[in-house]
Short mmCIF file of C-alpha atoms and ligand atoms in Angstrom, two decimals:
data_model
loop_
_atom_site.label_atom_id
_atom_site.label_comp_id
_atom_site.label_asym_id
_atom_site.label_seq_id
_atom_site.Cartn_x
_atom_site.Cartn_y
_atom_site.Cartn_z
CA MET S 1201 -108.07 -121.03 109.24
CA ASN S 1202 -105.00 -120.17 111.27
CA ARG S 1203 -101.98 -118.30 110.10
CA ILE S 1204 -99.05 -120.59 109.42
CA LYS S 1205 -95.37 -119.61 109.40
CA ILE S 1206 -93.53 -120.05 106.11
CA HIS S 1207 -90.81 -122.01 107.89
CA ARG S 1208 -93.34 -124.69 108.82
CA LEU S 1209 -95.02 -124.62 105.48
CA LEU S 1210 -91.83 -125.22 103.54
CA ASN S 1211 -91.08 -128.23 105.74
CA SER S 1212 -94.44 -129.86 105.00
CA ASP S 1213 -94.57 -133.53 103.98
CA SER S 1214 -97.68 -133.28 101.87
CA PRO S 1215 -99.83 -130.75 100.01
CA ARG S 1216 -102.34 -128.81 102.08
CA ASP S 1217 -105.53 -126.93 101.35
CA ASN S 1218 -106.54 -123.73 103.08
CA VAL S 1219 -103.25 -122.32 104.23
CA LEU S 1220 -103.09 -118.75 105.46
CA VAL S 1221 -99.80 -116.89 105.20
CA MET S 1222 -98.90 -113.32 106.12
CA GLY S 1223 -95.69 -111.62 105.15
CA TRP S 1224 -93.86 -109.04 103.13
CA VAL S 1225 -93.29 -109.16 99.40
CA ARG S 1226 -89.63 -109.42 98.42
CA THR S 1227 -90.21 -109.39 94.66
CA ARG S 1228 -92.96 -109.68 92.09
CA ARG S 1229 -92.52 -111.24 88.67
CA ASP S 1230 -95.22 -111.01 86.05
CA SER S 1231 -95.95 -113.23 83.10
CA LYS S 1232 -98.95 -112.94 80.79
CA ASP S 1233 -101.55 -114.71 82.92
CA PHE S 1234 -99.72 -115.02 86.24
CA SER S 1235 -97.93 -112.97 88.82
CA PHE S 1236 -95.43 -114.61 91.13
CA LEU S 1237 -94.94 -113.09 94.56
CA GLU S 1238 -91.89 -114.01 96.63
CA VAL S 1239 -93.13 -113.63 100.19
CA ASN S 1240 -91.04 -113.67 103.36
CA ASP S 1241 -92.46 -113.63 106.89
CA GLY S 1242 -89.16 -113.60 108.80
CA SER S 1243 -89.57 -117.14 110.13
CA CYS S 1244 -86.76 -118.38 107.89
CA LEU S 1245 -84.38 -117.31 105.18
CA LYS S 1246 -86.39 -118.83 102.35
CA ASN S 1247 -89.22 -117.04 100.60
CA LEU S 1248 -92.51 -118.62 99.73
CA GLN S 1249 -93.42 -118.49 96.06
CA VAL S 1250 -97.05 -117.50 95.66
CA ILE S 1251 -98.80 -117.86 92.31
CA THR S 1252 -101.62 -115.47 91.58
CA ASP S 1253 -103.69 -115.53 88.41
CA ASN S 1254 -106.46 -113.65 86.71
CA HIS S 1255 -109.20 -115.57 88.55
CA LEU S 1256 -108.51 -113.37 91.55
CA SER S 1257 -110.93 -110.46 91.78
CA ASN S 1258 -108.19 -107.96 92.65
CA TYR S 1259 -105.68 -109.31 90.12
CA SER S 1260 -105.04 -105.91 88.61
CA GLU S 1261 -104.14 -104.60 92.08
CA ILE S 1262 -101.86 -107.56 92.75
CA ARG S 1263 -99.93 -106.71 89.60
CA LYS S 1264 -99.03 -103.40 91.23
CA VAL S 1265 -97.72 -104.88 94.49
CA THR S 1266 -94.26 -103.50 95.28
CA THR S 1267 -91.22 -104.76 97.18
CA GLY S 1268 -91.79 -104.32 100.91
CA SER S 1269 -95.60 -104.47 100.71
CA ALA S 1270 -97.50 -106.50 103.31
CA VAL S 1271 -99.90 -109.21 102.16
CA LEU S 1272 -102.25 -111.84 103.55
CA ILE S 1273 -102.55 -114.89 101.35
CA SER S 1274 -104.84 -117.86 101.49
CA GLY S 1275 -104.47 -120.73 99.12
CA ARG S 1276 -103.26 -124.25 98.51
CA LEU S 1277 -99.78 -125.61 99.18
CA THR S 1278 -98.73 -127.64 96.15
CA PRO S 1279 -95.49 -129.13 94.87
CA SER S 1280 -93.70 -126.50 92.83
CA LYS S 1281 -93.37 -127.01 89.11
CA GLY S 1282 -90.44 -124.61 89.00
CA THR S 1283 -86.93 -125.34 90.17
CA GLY S 1284 -85.46 -123.81 93.30
CA GLN S 1285 -88.28 -124.66 95.68
CA LYS S 1286 -90.13 -127.78 96.71
CA TRP S 1287 -93.44 -126.11 97.55
CA GLU S 1288 -95.40 -123.13 96.38
CA VAL S 1289 -98.79 -121.67 97.18
CA GLN S 1290 -101.51 -121.28 94.61
CA ALA S 1291 -103.43 -118.27 95.93
CA ASN S 1292 -107.22 -118.30 96.34
CA SER S 1293 -107.15 -114.78 97.62
CA VAL S 1294 -104.58 -112.08 98.23
CA LYS S 1295 -105.40 -109.31 100.63
CA ILE S 1296 -103.07 -106.35 100.30
CA LEU S 1297 -102.49 -104.97 103.79
CA ASN S 1298 -100.13 -102.19 102.82
CA ILE S 1299 -98.46 -101.03 99.63
CA ALA S 1300 -94.88 -99.86 100.20
CA PRO S 1301 -94.07 -96.81 98.09
CA GLU S 1302 -91.15 -96.90 95.65
CA SER S 1303 -89.10 -94.98 98.20
CA TYR S 1304 -88.75 -98.22 100.27
CA PRO S 1305 -84.98 -98.27 100.87
CA LEU S 1306 -84.54 -102.02 100.61
CA GLN S 1307 -84.87 -102.57 96.89
CA LYS S 1308 -83.34 -105.66 95.40
CA LYS S 1309 -79.70 -104.61 95.19
CA ARG S 1310 -77.19 -105.37 97.93
CA HIS S 1311 -76.54 -102.63 100.44
CA SER S 1312 -73.42 -101.95 102.49
CA ASP S 1313 -73.38 -102.65 106.23
CA GLU S 1314 -72.60 -98.98 106.82
CA PHE S 1315 -75.71 -97.89 104.95
CA LEU S 1316 -77.87 -100.49 106.66
CA ARG S 1317 -76.75 -99.20 110.08
CA THR S 1318 -78.37 -95.89 109.17
CA ILE S 1319 -81.66 -97.72 108.67
CA ALA S 1320 -81.39 -100.11 111.61
CA HIS S 1321 -85.18 -100.06 111.91
CA LEU S 1322 -85.50 -101.74 108.50
CA ARG S 1323 -82.37 -103.86 108.25
CA PRO S 1324 -83.89 -106.91 110.00
CA ARG S 1325 -85.91 -107.32 106.79
CA THR S 1326 -82.81 -108.13 104.75
CA ASN S 1327 -81.61 -111.71 104.37
CA LYS S 1328 -78.39 -111.08 106.26
CA TYR S 1329 -79.81 -109.27 109.29
CA GLY S 1330 -82.89 -111.47 109.44
CA ALA S 1331 -80.53 -114.44 109.66
CA ALA S 1332 -78.33 -112.73 112.25
CA PHE S 1333 -81.22 -111.97 114.58
CA ARG S 1334 -82.72 -115.43 114.23
CA ILE S 1335 -79.32 -116.86 115.17
CA ARG S 1336 -79.18 -114.46 118.11
CA SER S 1337 -82.43 -115.89 119.40
CA GLU S 1338 -81.20 -119.48 119.01
CA LEU S 1339 -77.90 -118.62 120.66
CA SER S 1340 -79.69 -117.13 123.62
CA PHE S 1341 -81.84 -120.24 123.97
CA ALA S 1342 -78.74 -122.44 123.73
CA VAL S 1343 -77.14 -120.53 126.62
CA HIS S 1344 -80.09 -121.34 128.85
CA LYS S 1345 -80.19 -124.94 127.69
CA PHE S 1346 -76.49 -125.42 128.36
CA PHE S 1347 -76.73 -124.24 131.95
CA ARG S 1348 -80.06 -125.83 132.72
CA ASP S 1349 -78.83 -129.22 131.50
CA ARG S 1350 -75.92 -128.89 133.92
CA GLY S 1351 -77.98 -127.98 136.97
CA PHE S 1352 -77.19 -124.25 137.06
CA PHE S 1353 -79.85 -121.87 138.32
CA HIS S 1354 -80.70 -118.80 136.27
CA ILE S 1355 -80.62 -115.73 138.48
CA HIS S 1356 -81.39 -112.08 137.77
CA THR S 1357 -78.86 -109.57 138.98
CA PRO S 1358 -79.52 -105.83 139.29
CA ILE S 1359 -79.01 -103.42 136.43
CA ILE S 1360 -78.82 -100.41 138.71
CA THR S 1361 -76.03 -100.78 141.26
CA GLY S 1362 -73.95 -98.84 143.73
CA SER S 1363 -70.71 -100.71 142.97
CA ASP S 1364 -68.08 -100.81 140.25
CA CYS S 1365 -67.26 -104.48 139.79
CA GLU S 1366 -64.34 -104.03 137.41
CA GLY S 1367 -63.00 -100.99 139.25
CA ALA S 1368 -62.29 -99.42 135.89
CA GLY S 1369 -64.50 -96.41 136.46
CA GLU S 1370 -66.30 -96.80 133.12
CA LEU S 1371 -69.66 -96.11 134.68
CA PHE S 1372 -72.84 -94.55 133.38
CA GLN S 1373 -74.26 -92.64 136.30
CA ILE S 1374 -77.95 -92.73 137.20
CA THR S 1375 -79.57 -89.76 138.83
CA THR S 1376 -82.88 -87.98 139.14
CA PHE S 1377 -81.18 -84.66 139.88
CA ASN S 1378 -82.02 -81.69 137.74
CA LEU S 1379 -78.62 -81.48 136.08
CA ASN S 1380 -78.97 -77.74 135.60
CA ASP S 1381 -79.37 -77.17 139.30
CA PRO S 1382 -78.31 -80.15 141.44
CA PRO S 1383 -78.18 -79.83 145.23
CA LYS S 1384 -74.67 -79.26 146.54
CA ILE S 1385 -72.92 -79.43 149.85
CA ASP S 1386 -69.43 -77.92 150.29
CA GLY S 1387 -69.29 -77.41 146.53
CA LYS S 1388 -69.89 -81.11 145.83
CA LEU S 1389 -73.06 -82.89 144.73
CA ASP S 1390 -75.19 -83.92 147.70
CA TYR S 1391 -76.07 -87.48 146.79
CA SER S 1392 -77.96 -87.99 150.02
CA LEU S 1393 -80.74 -86.07 148.27
CA ASP S 1394 -80.59 -88.18 145.11
CA PHE S 1395 -83.05 -91.00 144.39
CA PHE S 1396 -81.06 -93.77 146.07
CA GLY S 1397 -79.44 -91.53 148.67
CA LYS S 1398 -76.01 -92.26 147.19
CA GLU S 1399 -74.23 -92.49 143.86
CA ALA S 1400 -75.75 -95.05 141.54
CA ASN S 1401 -74.84 -96.37 138.12
CA LEU S 1402 -75.65 -98.96 135.46
CA THR S 1403 -73.95 -102.27 136.09
CA VAL S 1404 -70.70 -103.18 134.29
CA SER S 1405 -71.06 -106.83 135.34
CA GLY S 1406 -73.46 -108.91 137.42
CA GLN S 1407 -70.59 -110.82 138.99
CA LEU S 1408 -70.54 -109.50 142.55
CA SER S 1409 -74.25 -110.23 142.98
CA ALA S 1410 -73.88 -113.59 141.22
CA GLU S 1411 -71.20 -114.56 143.73
CA MET S 1412 -73.67 -114.05 146.59
CA LEU S 1413 -76.14 -116.41 144.92
CA ALA S 1414 -73.47 -118.99 144.06
CA LEU S 1415 -72.49 -119.03 147.72
CA ALA S 1416 -76.07 -120.06 148.47
CA LEU S 1417 -77.33 -122.06 145.48
CA GLY S 1418 -74.07 -123.58 144.24
CA ASP S 1419 -73.99 -123.13 140.47
CA VAL S 1420 -75.75 -120.08 139.02
CA TYR S 1421 -75.62 -117.84 135.97
CA THR S 1422 -76.90 -114.43 135.09
CA PHE S 1423 -77.44 -113.27 131.52
CA GLY S 1424 -78.27 -109.64 131.04
CA PRO S 1425 -77.32 -106.28 129.61
CA THR S 1426 -74.21 -104.55 130.91
CA PHE S 1427 -73.03 -101.01 130.32
CA ARG S 1428 -69.60 -99.48 129.92
CA ALA S 1429 -68.78 -95.90 129.24
CA GLU S 1430 -65.43 -96.72 127.65
CA ASN S 1431 -64.94 -94.23 124.91
CA SER S 1432 -63.42 -96.63 122.43
CA ASN S 1433 -64.90 -96.78 118.99
CA THR S 1434 -63.76 -100.25 117.98
CA SER S 1435 -65.42 -103.06 116.07
CA ARG S 1436 -65.53 -105.14 119.26
CA HIS S 1437 -66.84 -102.74 121.92
CA MET S 1438 -70.22 -101.26 122.65
CA ALA S 1439 -71.57 -99.14 125.48
CA GLU S 1440 -74.42 -101.63 125.99
CA PHE S 1441 -73.77 -105.32 125.53
CA TRP S 1442 -75.02 -108.62 126.90
CA MET S 1443 -72.98 -110.86 129.12
CA VAL S 1444 -73.41 -114.47 130.21
CA GLU S 1445 -71.94 -114.85 133.68
CA PRO S 1446 -71.78 -118.24 135.38
CA GLU S 1447 -70.52 -118.46 138.95
CA MET S 1448 -69.67 -121.74 140.65
CA ALA S 1449 -69.11 -122.48 144.32
CA PHE S 1450 -66.42 -125.04 145.19
CA CYS S 1451 -64.71 -124.51 141.86
CA ASP S 1452 -61.12 -123.52 141.10
CA LEU S 1453 -59.57 -121.89 138.04
CA GLU S 1454 -59.15 -125.18 136.23
CA GLY S 1455 -62.84 -126.04 136.60
CA ASN S 1456 -63.62 -122.53 135.41
CA MET S 1457 -61.50 -123.00 132.28
CA ASP S 1458 -63.17 -126.35 131.64
CA LEU S 1459 -66.61 -124.74 131.78
CA GLY S 1460 -65.63 -121.85 129.49
CA GLU S 1461 -64.21 -124.20 126.91
CA GLU S 1462 -67.23 -126.48 127.10
CA LEU S 1463 -69.64 -123.55 126.77
CA ILE S 1464 -68.02 -122.11 123.65
CA ARG S 1465 -67.85 -125.50 122.00
CA TYR S 1466 -71.45 -126.29 122.91
CA LEU S 1467 -72.81 -122.98 121.59
CA THR S 1468 -70.84 -123.30 118.35
CA ASN S 1469 -72.07 -126.80 117.81
CA TYR S 1470 -75.64 -125.87 118.63
CA ILE S 1471 -75.74 -123.08 116.07
CA VAL S 1472 -74.06 -125.16 113.35
CA GLU S 1473 -76.63 -127.92 113.89
CA THR S 1474 -79.78 -125.82 114.23
CA CYS S 1475 -79.29 -122.78 112.01
CA THR S 1476 -78.15 -124.56 108.85
CA ASP S 1477 -79.64 -122.23 106.23
CA ASP S 1478 -78.68 -119.05 108.05
CA ILE S 1479 -75.10 -120.24 108.63
CA ASP S 1480 -74.89 -121.22 104.94
CA LEU S 1481 -75.74 -117.65 104.05
CA PHE S 1482 -72.95 -116.30 106.25
CA SER S 1483 -70.38 -118.73 104.95
CA LYS S 1484 -71.31 -117.84 101.37
CA TYR S 1485 -71.53 -114.06 101.61
CA VAL S 1486 -69.90 -112.86 104.82
CA ASP S 1487 -66.93 -115.07 105.70
CA LYS S 1488 -65.86 -117.84 103.34
CA THR S 1489 -63.75 -119.44 106.06
CA LEU S 1490 -66.63 -119.57 108.57
CA ARG S 1491 -67.31 -123.31 108.34
CA THR S 1492 -63.61 -124.13 108.80
CA THR S 1493 -63.37 -121.79 111.80
CA LEU S 1494 -66.43 -123.33 113.41
CA GLU S 1495 -65.24 -126.89 112.74
CA ASN S 1496 -61.90 -125.95 114.27
CA ILE S 1497 -63.60 -124.69 117.43
CA LYS S 1498 -65.80 -127.76 117.66
CA SER S 1499 -62.95 -130.21 117.32
CA SER S 1500 -59.85 -128.65 118.91
CA GLU S 1501 -58.81 -128.65 122.51
CA PHE S 1502 -58.14 -125.10 123.65
CA ILE S 1503 -54.52 -124.25 124.41
CA ARG S 1504 -53.92 -123.26 128.05
CA LEU S 1505 -51.02 -120.91 128.52
CA PRO S 1506 -49.78 -118.79 131.43
CA TYR S 1507 -49.60 -115.07 130.66
CA ARG S 1508 -45.82 -115.14 131.23
CA GLU S 1509 -45.30 -117.70 128.46
CA ALA S 1510 -47.58 -115.75 126.14
CA VAL S 1511 -45.39 -112.69 126.63
CA ASN S 1512 -42.31 -114.77 125.74
CA ILE S 1513 -43.91 -116.09 122.57
CA LEU S 1514 -44.94 -112.59 121.53
CA LYS S 1515 -41.49 -111.15 122.20
CA LYS S 1516 -39.81 -113.87 120.17
CA SER S 1517 -42.36 -113.67 117.34
CA GLY S 1518 -40.50 -111.08 115.30
CA GLU S 1519 -43.88 -109.44 114.55
CA LYS S 1520 -44.08 -105.65 114.34
CA PHE S 1521 -46.81 -104.81 116.84
CA GLU S 1522 -48.21 -101.34 117.30
CA TYR S 1523 -48.01 -101.73 121.10
CA ASP S 1524 -44.99 -103.06 123.02
CA VAL S 1525 -45.17 -106.35 124.82
CA SER S 1526 -43.56 -106.66 128.21
CA LEU S 1527 -44.13 -108.53 131.46
CA GLY S 1528 -46.55 -106.65 133.64
CA LYS S 1529 -48.36 -104.93 130.77
CA ASP S 1530 -51.81 -105.87 129.58
CA LEU S 1531 -52.01 -107.54 126.17
CA GLN S 1532 -53.64 -105.63 123.32
CA SER S 1533 -56.06 -107.07 120.85
CA GLU S 1534 -53.31 -107.38 118.20
CA HIS S 1535 -51.31 -109.59 120.57
CA GLU S 1536 -54.30 -111.72 121.46
CA ARG S 1537 -55.15 -112.21 117.81
CA TYR S 1538 -51.59 -113.11 116.88
CA LEU S 1539 -51.62 -115.88 119.50
CA THR S 1540 -54.95 -117.42 118.52
CA GLU S 1541 -54.90 -116.76 114.74
CA GLN S 1542 -51.27 -117.11 113.72
CA TYR S 1543 -49.30 -118.90 116.39
CA PHE S 1544 -51.67 -121.58 117.70
CA LYS S 1545 -54.42 -121.30 115.09
CA LYS S 1546 -57.01 -122.34 117.64
CA PRO S 1547 -58.67 -121.00 120.80
CA VAL S 1548 -56.27 -120.11 123.61
CA ILE S 1549 -56.92 -119.68 127.33
CA LEU S 1550 -54.41 -117.34 128.92
CA HIS S 1551 -54.21 -117.56 132.69
CA ASP S 1552 -52.37 -116.25 135.74
CA PHE S 1553 -52.02 -112.58 134.89
CA PRO S 1554 -50.09 -110.00 136.94
CA LYS S 1555 -52.29 -108.75 139.75
CA THR S 1556 -51.45 -105.16 138.89
CA ILE S 1557 -53.54 -105.26 135.71
CA LYS S 1558 -56.54 -107.11 137.15
CA PRO S 1559 -59.45 -106.18 139.46
CA PHE S 1560 -59.55 -106.63 143.24
CA TYR S 1561 -61.70 -109.75 143.40
CA MET S 1562 -59.33 -112.16 141.61
CA ARG S 1563 -57.60 -114.77 143.78
CA VAL S 1564 -53.95 -114.01 144.50
CA ASN S 1565 -51.59 -116.88 143.61
CA ASN S 1566 -48.86 -118.21 145.90
CA ASP S 1567 -46.23 -116.14 144.07
CA ASN S 1568 -48.08 -113.03 145.34
CA GLU S 1569 -47.46 -111.52 141.89
CA THR S 1570 -50.15 -113.09 139.76
CA VAL S 1571 -53.86 -113.77 140.14
CA ALA S 1572 -55.93 -116.79 139.09
CA ALA S 1573 -57.41 -114.99 136.10
CA MET S 1574 -58.29 -116.35 132.69
CA ASP S 1575 -59.02 -114.85 129.28
CA VAL S 1576 -60.32 -117.03 126.47
CA LEU S 1577 -59.16 -115.89 123.03
CA VAL S 1578 -60.67 -117.07 119.75
CA PRO S 1579 -59.73 -116.46 116.11
CA ASN S 1580 -61.20 -113.34 114.42
CA ILE S 1581 -62.20 -111.80 117.73
CA GLY S 1582 -59.56 -112.05 120.42
CA GLU S 1583 -60.94 -111.99 123.97
CA ILE S 1584 -64.37 -113.59 124.20
CA ILE S 1585 -64.35 -114.60 127.89
CA GLY S 1586 -62.82 -112.95 130.94
CA GLY S 1587 -63.00 -114.59 134.34
CA SER S 1588 -61.18 -115.82 137.42
CA GLN S 1589 -61.16 -117.75 140.61
CA ARG S 1590 -62.35 -115.32 143.28
CA GLU S 1591 -60.42 -114.28 146.38
CA GLU S 1592 -62.16 -116.16 149.17
CA ARG S 1593 -59.72 -115.18 151.98
CA LEU S 1594 -61.02 -112.11 153.77
CA ASP S 1595 -57.60 -110.78 154.83
CA VAL S 1596 -56.16 -111.03 151.31
CA LEU S 1597 -59.30 -109.52 149.84
CA GLU S 1598 -59.03 -106.52 152.15
CA LEU S 1599 -55.41 -106.03 151.18
CA ARG S 1600 -56.36 -106.08 147.51
CA MET S 1601 -59.19 -103.63 148.09
CA ASN S 1602 -56.74 -101.27 149.73
CA GLU S 1603 -54.20 -101.70 146.95
CA THR S 1604 -56.75 -101.01 144.24
CA GLY S 1605 -58.28 -98.06 146.06
CA MET S 1606 -61.76 -99.50 146.60
CA ASN S 1607 -64.10 -97.91 149.11
CA LYS S 1608 -64.61 -100.78 151.56
CA ASN S 1609 -67.71 -99.24 153.10
CA ASP S 1610 -69.56 -99.85 149.86
CA TYR S 1611 -68.60 -103.54 149.81
CA TRP S 1612 -69.36 -104.58 153.40
CA TRP S 1613 -71.83 -107.19 152.14
CA TYR S 1614 -69.26 -108.60 149.70
CA MET S 1615 -66.75 -108.97 152.52
CA ASP S 1616 -69.45 -110.56 154.69
CA SER S 1617 -69.64 -113.44 152.22
CA ARG S 1618 -65.97 -114.16 153.06
CA ARG S 1619 -66.73 -114.02 156.75
CA PHE S 1620 -69.55 -116.55 156.77
CA GLY S 1621 -68.93 -119.88 155.06
CA SER S 1622 -66.43 -118.63 152.52
CA VAL S 1623 -65.41 -121.27 149.94
CA PRO S 1624 -63.29 -121.32 146.80
CA HIS S 1625 -65.42 -120.22 143.88
CA SER S 1626 -64.98 -119.12 140.30
CA GLY S 1627 -66.80 -117.66 137.35
CA PHE S 1628 -66.48 -115.76 134.12
CA GLY S 1629 -68.23 -113.46 131.69
CA LEU S 1630 -68.84 -114.43 128.06
CA GLY S 1631 -69.49 -111.46 125.78
CA PHE S 1632 -72.70 -112.49 124.03
CA GLU S 1633 -72.13 -110.24 121.00
CA ARG S 1634 -68.59 -111.54 120.60
CA MET S 1635 -70.01 -115.06 120.58
CA MET S 1636 -72.44 -113.87 117.90
CA MET S 1637 -69.51 -112.54 115.86
CA LEU S 1638 -67.77 -115.88 116.20
CA VAL S 1639 -70.67 -117.99 114.93
CA THR S 1640 -71.73 -115.66 112.11
CA GLY S 1641 -68.36 -114.37 110.90
CA ILE S 1642 -69.74 -110.81 111.16
CA LYS S 1643 -66.76 -108.51 111.71
CA ASN S 1644 -68.36 -105.48 113.33
CA ILE S 1645 -70.07 -105.84 116.71
CA ARG S 1646 -72.62 -103.19 115.66
CA ASP S 1647 -74.08 -105.69 113.23
CA VAL S 1648 -74.92 -108.51 115.64
CA ILE S 1649 -77.34 -106.52 117.83
CA PRO S 1650 -80.47 -104.85 116.44
CA PHE S 1651 -79.85 -101.38 117.84
CA PRO S 1652 -76.20 -100.82 118.80
CA ARG S 1653 -75.21 -98.28 121.44
CA THR S 1654 -71.78 -96.76 120.82
CA PRO S 1655 -70.20 -93.36 121.50
CA LYS S 1656 -72.20 -90.60 119.81
CA THR S 1657 -74.93 -92.91 118.52
CA ILE S 1658 -78.27 -93.34 120.26
CA GLU S 1659 -80.59 -93.40 117.23
CA PHE S 1660 -83.44 -95.94 117.19
O1 LIG U 2520 -63.40 -109.33 130.88
P1 LIG U 2520 -64.61 -108.61 131.41
O2 LIG U 2520 -64.49 -107.18 131.70
O3 LIG U 2520 -65.03 -109.46 132.71
C1 LIG U 2520 -65.96 -109.08 133.63
O4 LIG U 2520 -66.70 -108.16 133.55
C2 LIG U 2520 -66.09 -110.07 134.76
N1 LIG U 2520 -66.67 -109.38 135.93
C3 LIG U 2520 -66.96 -111.22 134.32
C4 LIG U 2520 -67.10 -112.29 135.36
O5 LIG U 2520 -66.11 -112.83 135.80
N2 LIG U 2520 -68.32 -112.61 135.75
O6 LIG U 2520 -65.82 -108.84 130.40
C5 LIG U 2520 -66.25 -110.13 130.04
C6 LIG U 2520 -66.47 -110.24 128.54
C7 LIG U 2520 -65.25 -109.92 127.69
O7 LIG U 2520 -64.41 -111.03 127.58
C8 LIG U 2520 -65.89 -109.55 126.37
O8 LIG U 2520 -66.25 -110.71 125.64
C9 LIG U 2520 -67.16 -108.85 126.81
O9 LIG U 2520 -67.44 -109.27 128.12
N3 LIG U 2520 -67.01 -107.38 126.78
C10 LIG U 2520 -67.58 -106.58 125.86
N4 LIG U 2520 -68.35 -106.85 124.80
C11 LIG U 2520 -68.78 -105.80 124.07
N5 LIG U 2520 -68.51 -104.51 124.35
C12 LIG U 2520 -67.73 -104.20 125.40
N6 LIG U 2520 -67.48 -102.90 125.69
C13 LIG U 2520 -67.23 -105.25 126.22
N7 LIG U 2520 -66.47 -105.29 127.33
C14 LIG U 2520 -66.35 -106.59 127.64
MG1 LIG U 2521 -61.51 -108.79 130.13
#
């Protein structure tokens, strides 16, 4: 007799003898001759109702089973006589694997997200977080399916690097030095004696490596963890997050925007179609407007708007923003959200930003003022994608590296790619957790990843 997942069991067409189920008890209800156990094994939102009666040798023990206890049940799947479920299991035997003491923190009442963050090791056992992490798995699969179906190759880019792709200096350094007594030369750290013989850090983006592969394989994507030491404690930033980064050779900014739009719509649609029960839970208890938001994303064409026009709209809006809007300044999250939530009420792709606020690798436009950059904004979140066409002209690239103060010696290989067979190419990064927030309606990024990493928190 093999163990069967509750998800499969509840989708059975006919009764079955000899089923074996393992899971955790959510609740126990007793009547005179029966005890009902609601068992969940994490495979789906629904619990399995298990009926135990006084024929079972350990019936008196079963009547003491607590919430959170682990059980192994064998029995018969039969149509349920009660309402609320199609099937139930009549137990032939119940083996109690572990009795959870009354101190189990997840008793039946609803707990706040803040409290559940303090018990992140247990929160996946709640309906909400179980659903979130199942959706996360589906979303990840959908990413791979999307790219595979379109002929992209999945590549792995390094996590430890010697470069700073975004040039923003938000790097976590990696070293094997004894920090209490590191080797120094002329008063400065002597990195030649460090593990890699030079400064090393955790990657902020796989882009630069992905470009090298795109310029060989055509269309590629990398999907991995990225790290940023930005000390901002917001509901949309983490120090460790996952990014999906496609890179396409022979592709301009317009093709890049097309792909970003298609990807977001595809992922939204995929989750709506495959995670029905879990999405129902979120639209009932987390965000009542979730279904409307998701329908809106599925059905609307994204607005495409140059940065300059966005600034005009914001200036004329009459809104009181905390931060000023002016040409040449980066937009803040409040501005992004105004555009996508209030003004257009649908996703917006801003493009052609001033070069002064963007990294060195973005392609300079003919006006010599702006670069072929794009940011995709969606309701409830703001920026979900950042990307660009890349500068493929070596001379312009070198100028930009000088302007932005990059150390060219570190990027000789990057410049080489513009020397040998350079072609127009483009790509972007989709924040995976922000996509999770979009499809679940969860408002804090800490709640869409099992163990969030943010300033001053490294528990679990
Ligand atoms: O706009 P960003 O910084 O773009 C890049 O890193 C490019 N090199 C990507 C590329 O072209 N291949 O980041 C991309 C996306 C953002 O739009 C956002 O969704 C997410 O990554 N992101 C974060 N998510 C969570 N926490 C953070 N601290 C994030 N920083 C960026
Ligand atoms: Mg960005």
